[in-house]
PDB file of C-alpha atoms and ligand atoms in Angstrom:
ATOM      1  CA  MET A   1     214.919  34.364 -19.174  1.00 76.00           C
ATOM      2  CA  ALA A   2     217.458  32.929 -21.238  1.00 92.00           C
ATOM      3  CA  VAL A   3     219.288  34.813 -24.695  1.00 97.00           C
ATOM      4  CA  GLU A   4     218.816  32.182 -27.508  1.00 98.00           C
ATOM      5  CA  ARG A   5     219.474  32.123 -30.975  1.00 98.00           C
ATOM      6  CA  THR A   6     217.434  30.557 -33.356  1.00 98.00           C
ATOM      7  CA  LEU A   7     217.372  29.656 -37.241  1.00 98.00           C
ATOM      8  CA  SER A   8     214.550  30.986 -39.387  1.00 98.00           C
ATOM      9  CA  ILE A   9     214.070  30.485 -43.019  1.00 98.00           C
ATOM     10  CA  ILE A  10     211.547  32.310 -44.895  1.00 99.00           C
ATOM     11  CA  LYS A  11     210.322  29.844 -47.671  1.00 98.00           C
ATOM     12  CA  PRO A  12     210.411  30.045 -51.459  1.00 98.00           C
ATOM     13  CA  ASP A  13     206.731  31.023 -51.330  1.00 98.00           C
ATOM     14  CA  ALA A  14     207.067  33.817 -49.270  1.00 98.00           C
ATOM     15  CA  VAL A  15     210.354  35.162 -50.902  1.00 98.00           C
ATOM     16  CA  ALA A  16     208.203  35.141 -54.408  1.00 98.00           C
ATOM     17  CA  LYS A  17     205.585  37.040 -52.429  1.00 98.00           C
ATOM     18  CA  ASN A  18     207.933  39.771 -51.879  1.00 98.00           C
ATOM     19  CA  ILE A  19     207.374  39.864 -48.111  1.00 98.00           C
ATOM     20  CA  ILE A  20     210.760  39.451 -46.632  1.00 98.00           C
ATOM     21  CA  GLY A  21     210.550  42.821 -45.234  1.00 98.00           C
ATOM     22  CA  GLN A  22     207.053  42.526 -43.495  1.00 98.00           C
ATOM     23  CA  ILE A  23     208.192  39.104 -42.168  1.00 99.00           C
ATOM     24  CA  TYR A  24     211.514  40.884 -40.618  1.00 99.00           C
ATOM     25  CA  SER A  25     209.249  43.550 -39.280  1.00 98.00           C
ATOM     26  CA  ARG A  26     207.248  41.085 -37.000  1.00 98.00           C
ATOM     27  CA  PHE A  27     210.723  39.572 -35.820  1.00 98.00           C
ATOM     28  CA  GLU A  28     211.759  43.233 -34.823  1.00 98.00           C
ATOM     29  CA  GLN A  29     208.578  44.063 -33.192  1.00 98.00           C
ATOM     30  CA  ALA A  30     208.869  41.258 -31.421  1.00 98.00           C
ATOM     31  CA  GLY A  31     212.250  42.097 -29.956  1.00 98.00           C
ATOM     32  CA  LEU A  32     214.016  39.428 -31.902  1.00 98.00           C
ATOM     33  CA  LYS A  33     217.468  40.685 -33.469  1.00 98.00           C
ATOM     34  CA  ILE A  34     218.312  39.594 -37.100  1.00 98.00           C
ATOM     35  CA  ILE A  35     222.399  38.635 -36.087  1.00 98.00           C
ATOM     36  CA  ALA A  36     223.190  36.777 -39.307  1.00 97.00           C
ATOM     37  CA  ALA A  37     221.270  36.563 -42.690  1.00 98.00           C
ATOM     38  CA  ARG A  38     221.913  35.427 -46.532  1.00 97.00           C
ATOM     39  CA  MET A  39     219.801  34.372 -49.401  1.00 98.00           C
ATOM     40  CA  ALA A  40     220.310  30.661 -50.798  1.00 98.00           C
ATOM     41  CA  TYR A  41     219.158  28.633 -53.277  1.00 98.00           C
ATOM     42  CA  LEU A  42     219.258  25.192 -51.698  1.00 98.00           C
ATOM     43  CA  SER A  43     220.268  22.030 -53.857  1.00 97.00           C
ATOM     44  CA  ARG A  44     218.142  18.839 -53.633  1.00 97.00           C
ATOM     45  CA  ARG A  45     221.096  17.488 -51.385  1.00 96.00           C
ATOM     46  CA  GLU A  46     221.390  20.571 -48.954  1.00 96.00           C
ATOM     47  CA  ALA A  47     217.254  20.254 -48.503  1.00 97.00           C
ATOM     48  CA  GLU A  48     217.365  16.613 -47.679  1.00 96.00           C
ATOM     49  CA  THR A  49     220.248  17.154 -45.127  1.00 95.00           C
ATOM     50  CA  PHE A  50     218.539  19.974 -43.791  1.00 95.00           C
ATOM     51  CA  TYR A  51     215.170  18.055 -43.469  1.00 96.00           C
ATOM     52  CA  ALA A  52     216.850  14.759 -42.370  1.00 94.00           C
ATOM     53  CA  VAL A  53     214.629  14.381 -39.576  1.00 94.00           C
ATOM     54  CA  HIS A  54     212.029  13.795 -41.976  1.00 96.00           C
ATOM     55  CA  ARG A  55     213.542  11.304 -44.295  1.00 96.00           C
ATOM     56  CA  GLY A  56     210.989   8.459 -44.733  1.00 97.00           C
ATOM     57  CA  ARG A  57     207.710  10.586 -43.737  1.00 97.00           C
ATOM     58  CA  PRO A  58     205.221  10.783 -46.646  1.00 98.00           C
ATOM     59  CA  PHE A  59     205.753  14.428 -47.208  1.00 97.00           C
ATOM     60  CA  PHE A  60     209.317  14.144 -47.358  1.00 98.00           C
ATOM     61  CA  ASN A  61     209.578  14.324 -51.393  1.00 97.00           C
ATOM     62  CA  ASP A  62     207.006  17.019 -51.393  1.00 97.00           C
ATOM     63  CA  LEU A  63     208.952  19.251 -48.811  1.00 98.00           C
ATOM     64  CA  VAL A  64     212.420  18.970 -50.576  1.00 98.00           C
ATOM     65  CA  GLU A  65     210.848  19.740 -54.071  1.00 98.00           C
ATOM     66  CA  PHE A  66     209.077  22.845 -52.535  1.00 98.00           C
ATOM     67  CA  MET A  67     212.321  24.069 -50.295  1.00 98.00           C
ATOM     68  CA  THR A  68     214.299  23.731 -53.800  1.00 98.00           C
ATOM     69  CA  SER A  69     211.683  25.536 -55.965  1.00 98.00           C
ATOM     70  CA  GLY A  70     213.198  29.002 -55.663  1.00 98.00           C
ATOM     71  CA  PRO A  71     215.359  30.939 -53.379  1.00 98.00           C
ATOM     72  CA  VAL A  72     215.160  31.353 -49.485  1.00 98.00           C
ATOM     73  CA  MET A  73     216.074  33.898 -47.102  1.00 98.00           C
ATOM     74  CA  VAL A  74     217.852  32.395 -43.891  1.00 98.00           C
ATOM     75  CA  GLN A  75     218.702  34.267 -40.893  1.00 98.00           C
ATOM     76  CA  VAL A  76     219.850  33.824 -37.043  1.00 98.00           C
ATOM     77  CA  LEU A  77     217.567  35.181 -34.687  1.00 98.00           C
ATOM     78  CA  GLU A  78     218.689  36.382 -31.203  1.00 98.00           C
ATOM     79  CA  GLY A  79     216.566  37.205 -28.299  1.00 98.00           C
ATOM     80  CA  GLU A  80     214.837  36.006 -25.115  1.00 98.00           C
ATOM     81  CA  ASN A  81     213.234  32.950 -25.617  1.00 98.00           C
ATOM     82  CA  ALA A  82     214.091  33.088 -29.350  1.00 98.00           C
ATOM     83  CA  ILE A  83     213.495  29.560 -30.372  1.00 98.00           C
ATOM     84  CA  SER A  84     209.537  29.418 -28.758  1.00 98.00           C
ATOM     85  CA  LYS A  85     209.007  33.365 -29.704  1.00 98.00           C
ATOM     86  CA  ASN A  86     209.675  32.727 -33.011  1.00 98.00           C
ATOM     87  CA  ARG A  87     207.544  29.527 -33.303  1.00 98.00           C
ATOM     88  CA  GLU A  88     204.784  31.499 -31.640  1.00 98.00           C
ATOM     89  CA  LEU A  89     204.953  34.036 -34.553  1.00 99.00           C
ATOM     90  CA  MET A  90     205.187  31.643 -37.324  1.00 99.00           C
ATOM     91  CA  GLY A  91     201.675  29.847 -36.129  1.00 98.00           C
ATOM     92  CA  ALA A  92     200.884  25.984 -36.550  1.00 98.00           C
ATOM     93  CA  THR A  93     202.399  24.054 -39.291  1.00 98.00           C
ATOM     94  CA  ASP A  94     199.121  23.910 -41.179  1.00 98.00           C
ATOM     95  CA  PRO A  95     197.899  27.737 -41.873  1.00 98.00           C
ATOM     96  CA  LYS A  96     194.360  26.733 -41.726  1.00 98.00           C
ATOM     97  CA  LYS A  97     195.124  25.929 -38.014  1.00 98.00           C
ATOM     98  CA  ALA A  98     197.178  28.566 -37.449  1.00 98.00           C
ATOM     99  CA  GLU A  99     196.160  31.430 -35.003  1.00 98.00           C
ATOM    100  CA  LYS A 100     194.953  34.732 -36.461  1.00 97.00           C
ATOM    101  CA  GLY A 101     197.973  37.339 -36.800  1.00 98.00           C
ATOM    102  CA  THR A 102     200.565  34.560 -36.900  1.00 98.00           C
ATOM    103  CA  ILE A 103     202.901  34.550 -40.178  1.00 98.00           C
ATOM    104  CA  ARG A 104     201.371  31.490 -41.560  1.00 98.00           C
ATOM    105  CA  ALA A 105     197.663  32.509 -40.915  1.00 98.00           C
ATOM    106  CA  ASP A 106     198.392  35.694 -42.822  1.00 98.00           C
ATOM    107  CA  PHE A 107     200.541  34.432 -45.592  1.00 98.00           C
ATOM    108  CA  ALA A 108     200.984  31.052 -45.986  1.00 98.00           C
ATOM    109  CA  GLU A 109     198.513  29.055 -48.589  1.00 94.00           C
ATOM    110  CA  SER A 110     199.088  25.580 -47.653  1.00 97.00           C
ATOM    111  CA  ILE A 111     200.861  22.863 -45.181  1.00 97.00           C
ATOM    112  CA  ASP A 112     203.564  22.596 -47.930  1.00 96.00           C
ATOM    113  CA  ALA A 113     203.879  26.143 -48.990  1.00 98.00           C
ATOM    114  CA  ASN A 114     203.688  27.677 -45.033  1.00 98.00           C
ATOM    115  CA  ALA A 115     206.168  30.757 -45.542  1.00 98.00           C
ATOM    116  CA  VAL A 116     208.892  30.011 -42.601  1.00 98.00           C
ATOM    117  CA  HIS A 117     210.470  27.456 -40.999  1.00 98.00           C
ATOM    118  CA  GLY A 118     212.038  28.037 -37.456  1.00 98.00           C
ATOM    119  CA  SER A 119     214.114  25.575 -35.093  1.00 98.00           C
ATOM    120  CA  ASP A 120     212.041  23.599 -32.429  1.00 98.00           C
ATOM    121  CA  ALA A 121     214.839  23.274 -30.028  1.00 98.00           C
ATOM    122  CA  ALA A 122     217.945  24.320 -28.351  1.00 97.00           C
ATOM    123  CA  GLU A 123     220.144  21.441 -29.891  1.00 97.00           C
ATOM    124  CA  THR A 124     218.420  21.556 -33.275  1.00 96.00           C
ATOM    125  CA  ALA A 125     218.920  25.222 -33.448  1.00 97.00           C
ATOM    126  CA  ALA A 126     222.468  25.063 -32.751  1.00 97.00           C
ATOM    127  CA  VAL A 127     222.856  22.374 -35.685  1.00 96.00           C
ATOM    128  CA  GLU A 128     220.595  24.256 -38.303  1.00 97.00           C
ATOM    129  CA  ILE A 129     222.741  27.888 -37.654  1.00 97.00           C
ATOM    130  CA  ALA A 130     226.007  25.805 -38.088  1.00 95.00           C
ATOM    131  CA  CYS A 131     224.315  24.650 -41.482  1.00 94.00           C
ATOM    132  CA  PHE A 132     224.313  28.169 -42.879  1.00 96.00           C
ATOM    133  CA  PHE A 133     226.596  30.089 -41.064  1.00 96.00           C
ATOM    134  CA  PRO A 134     230.515  29.880 -39.842  1.00 91.00           C
ATOM    135  CA  ALA A 135     230.265  31.086 -36.580  1.00 88.00           C
ATOM    136  CA  LEU A 136     232.429  34.295 -37.452  1.00 86.00           C
ATOM    137  CA  ASP A 137     229.536  35.535 -39.892  1.00 89.00           C
ATOM    138  CA  VAL A 138     227.030  35.858 -36.811  1.00 92.00           C
ATOM    139  CA  TYR A 139     227.220  39.321 -35.435  1.00 92.00           C
ATOM    140  CA  SER A 140     225.516  39.267 -31.822  1.00 89.00           C
ATOM    141  CA  ARG A 141     225.078  42.907 -30.639  1.00 75.00           C
TER     142      ARG A 141
HETATM  143  P1  LIG B 201     209.539  23.734 -40.000  1.00 52.10           P
HETATM  144  O1  LIG B 201     210.178  22.543 -39.802  1.00 52.10           O
HETATM  145  O2  LIG B 201     209.244  23.800 -41.676  1.00 52.10           O
HETATM  146  O3  LIG B 201     209.617  24.999 -39.483  1.00 52.10           O
HETATM  147  O4  LIG B 201     207.935  23.215 -40.017  1.00 52.10           O
HETATM  148  P2  LIG B 201     207.201  22.800 -38.487  1.00 52.10           P
HETATM  149  O5  LIG B 201     208.467  22.594 -37.811  1.00 52.10           O
HETATM  150  O6  LIG B 201     205.981  23.332 -38.170  1.00 52.10           O
HETATM  151  O7  LIG B 201     207.001  21.540 -39.202  1.00 52.10           O
HETATM  152  P3  LIG B 201     207.504  19.948 -39.355  1.00 52.10           P
HETATM  153  O8  LIG B 201     206.937  18.955 -38.584  1.00 52.10           O
HETATM  154  O9  LIG B 201     209.068  20.194 -38.972  1.00 52.10           O
HETATM  155  O10 LIG B 201     207.516  20.092 -40.888  1.00 52.10           O
HETATM  156  C1  LIG B 201     208.309  20.207 -41.814  1.00 52.10           C
HETATM  157  C2  LIG B 201     207.891  20.711 -42.850  1.00 52.10           C
HETATM  158  O11 LIG B 201     207.009  19.629 -43.757  1.00 52.10           O
HETATM  159  C3  LIG B 201     205.806  20.008 -44.214  1.00 52.10           C
HETATM  160  N1  LIG B 201     204.809  19.162 -43.542  1.00 52.10           N
HETATM  161  N2  LIG B 201     203.771  18.687 -44.305  1.00 52.10           N
HETATM  162  N3  LIG B 201     201.400  17.311 -45.215  1.00 52.10           N
HETATM  163  C4  LIG B 201     201.690  17.059 -43.894  1.00 52.10           C
HETATM  164  O12 LIG B 201     201.485  16.312 -43.037  1.00 52.10           O
HETATM  165  C5  LIG B 201     203.229  17.627 -43.390  1.00 52.10           C
HETATM  166  N4  LIG B 201     203.616  17.719 -42.453  1.00 52.10           N
HETATM  167  C6  LIG B 201     204.738  18.598 -42.365  1.00 52.10           C
HETATM  168  C7  LIG B 201     205.543  21.087 -43.573  1.00 52.10           C
HETATM  169  O13 LIG B 201     205.599  22.289 -44.740  1.00 52.10           O
HETATM  170  C8  LIG B 201     206.643  21.626 -42.660  1.00 52.10           C
HETATM  171  O14 LIG B 201     206.559  23.210 -42.306  1.00 52.10           O
HETATM  172 MG1  LIG B 202     210.109  21.582 -37.974  1.00 52.10          MG
END
């Protein structure tokens, strides 16, 4: 099994609910290490750049509005199969369709306010990590 890194964002709804610690516990219990972290308050331009792949989709404006509505907590997770493991912990994009026990099923309200982001592939993980963290600020242990 490959040790991977993935970018995770705790979105404004979950930060506002004061559940950063509960979400971190789920990462840790699944064997994912937090090897970089910082809080950020995204500008419109930063959110548009981060989600550029969705530009032109009908939900793009709502997504950018939401991601800039409050502070987010951004972290790099490292571990075996970190990318798919984090996606499993997150659950389906729409919390109504997410499996019980996943972060989105347990904490999210709607497809817009869905608590967390996670990279979906190795290539996007590398690009997304570089968006937020210079290499020297990532501390693999
Ligand atoms: P994320 O990128 O935030 O981890 O979420 P995801 O991979 O599960 O979903 P993705 O398809 O990448 O979509 C990014 C975010 O856009 C919003 N969305 N709304 N109304 C809609 O049909 C719709 N589809 C996507 C969600 O907030 C999703 O997290
Ligand atoms: Mg996505």
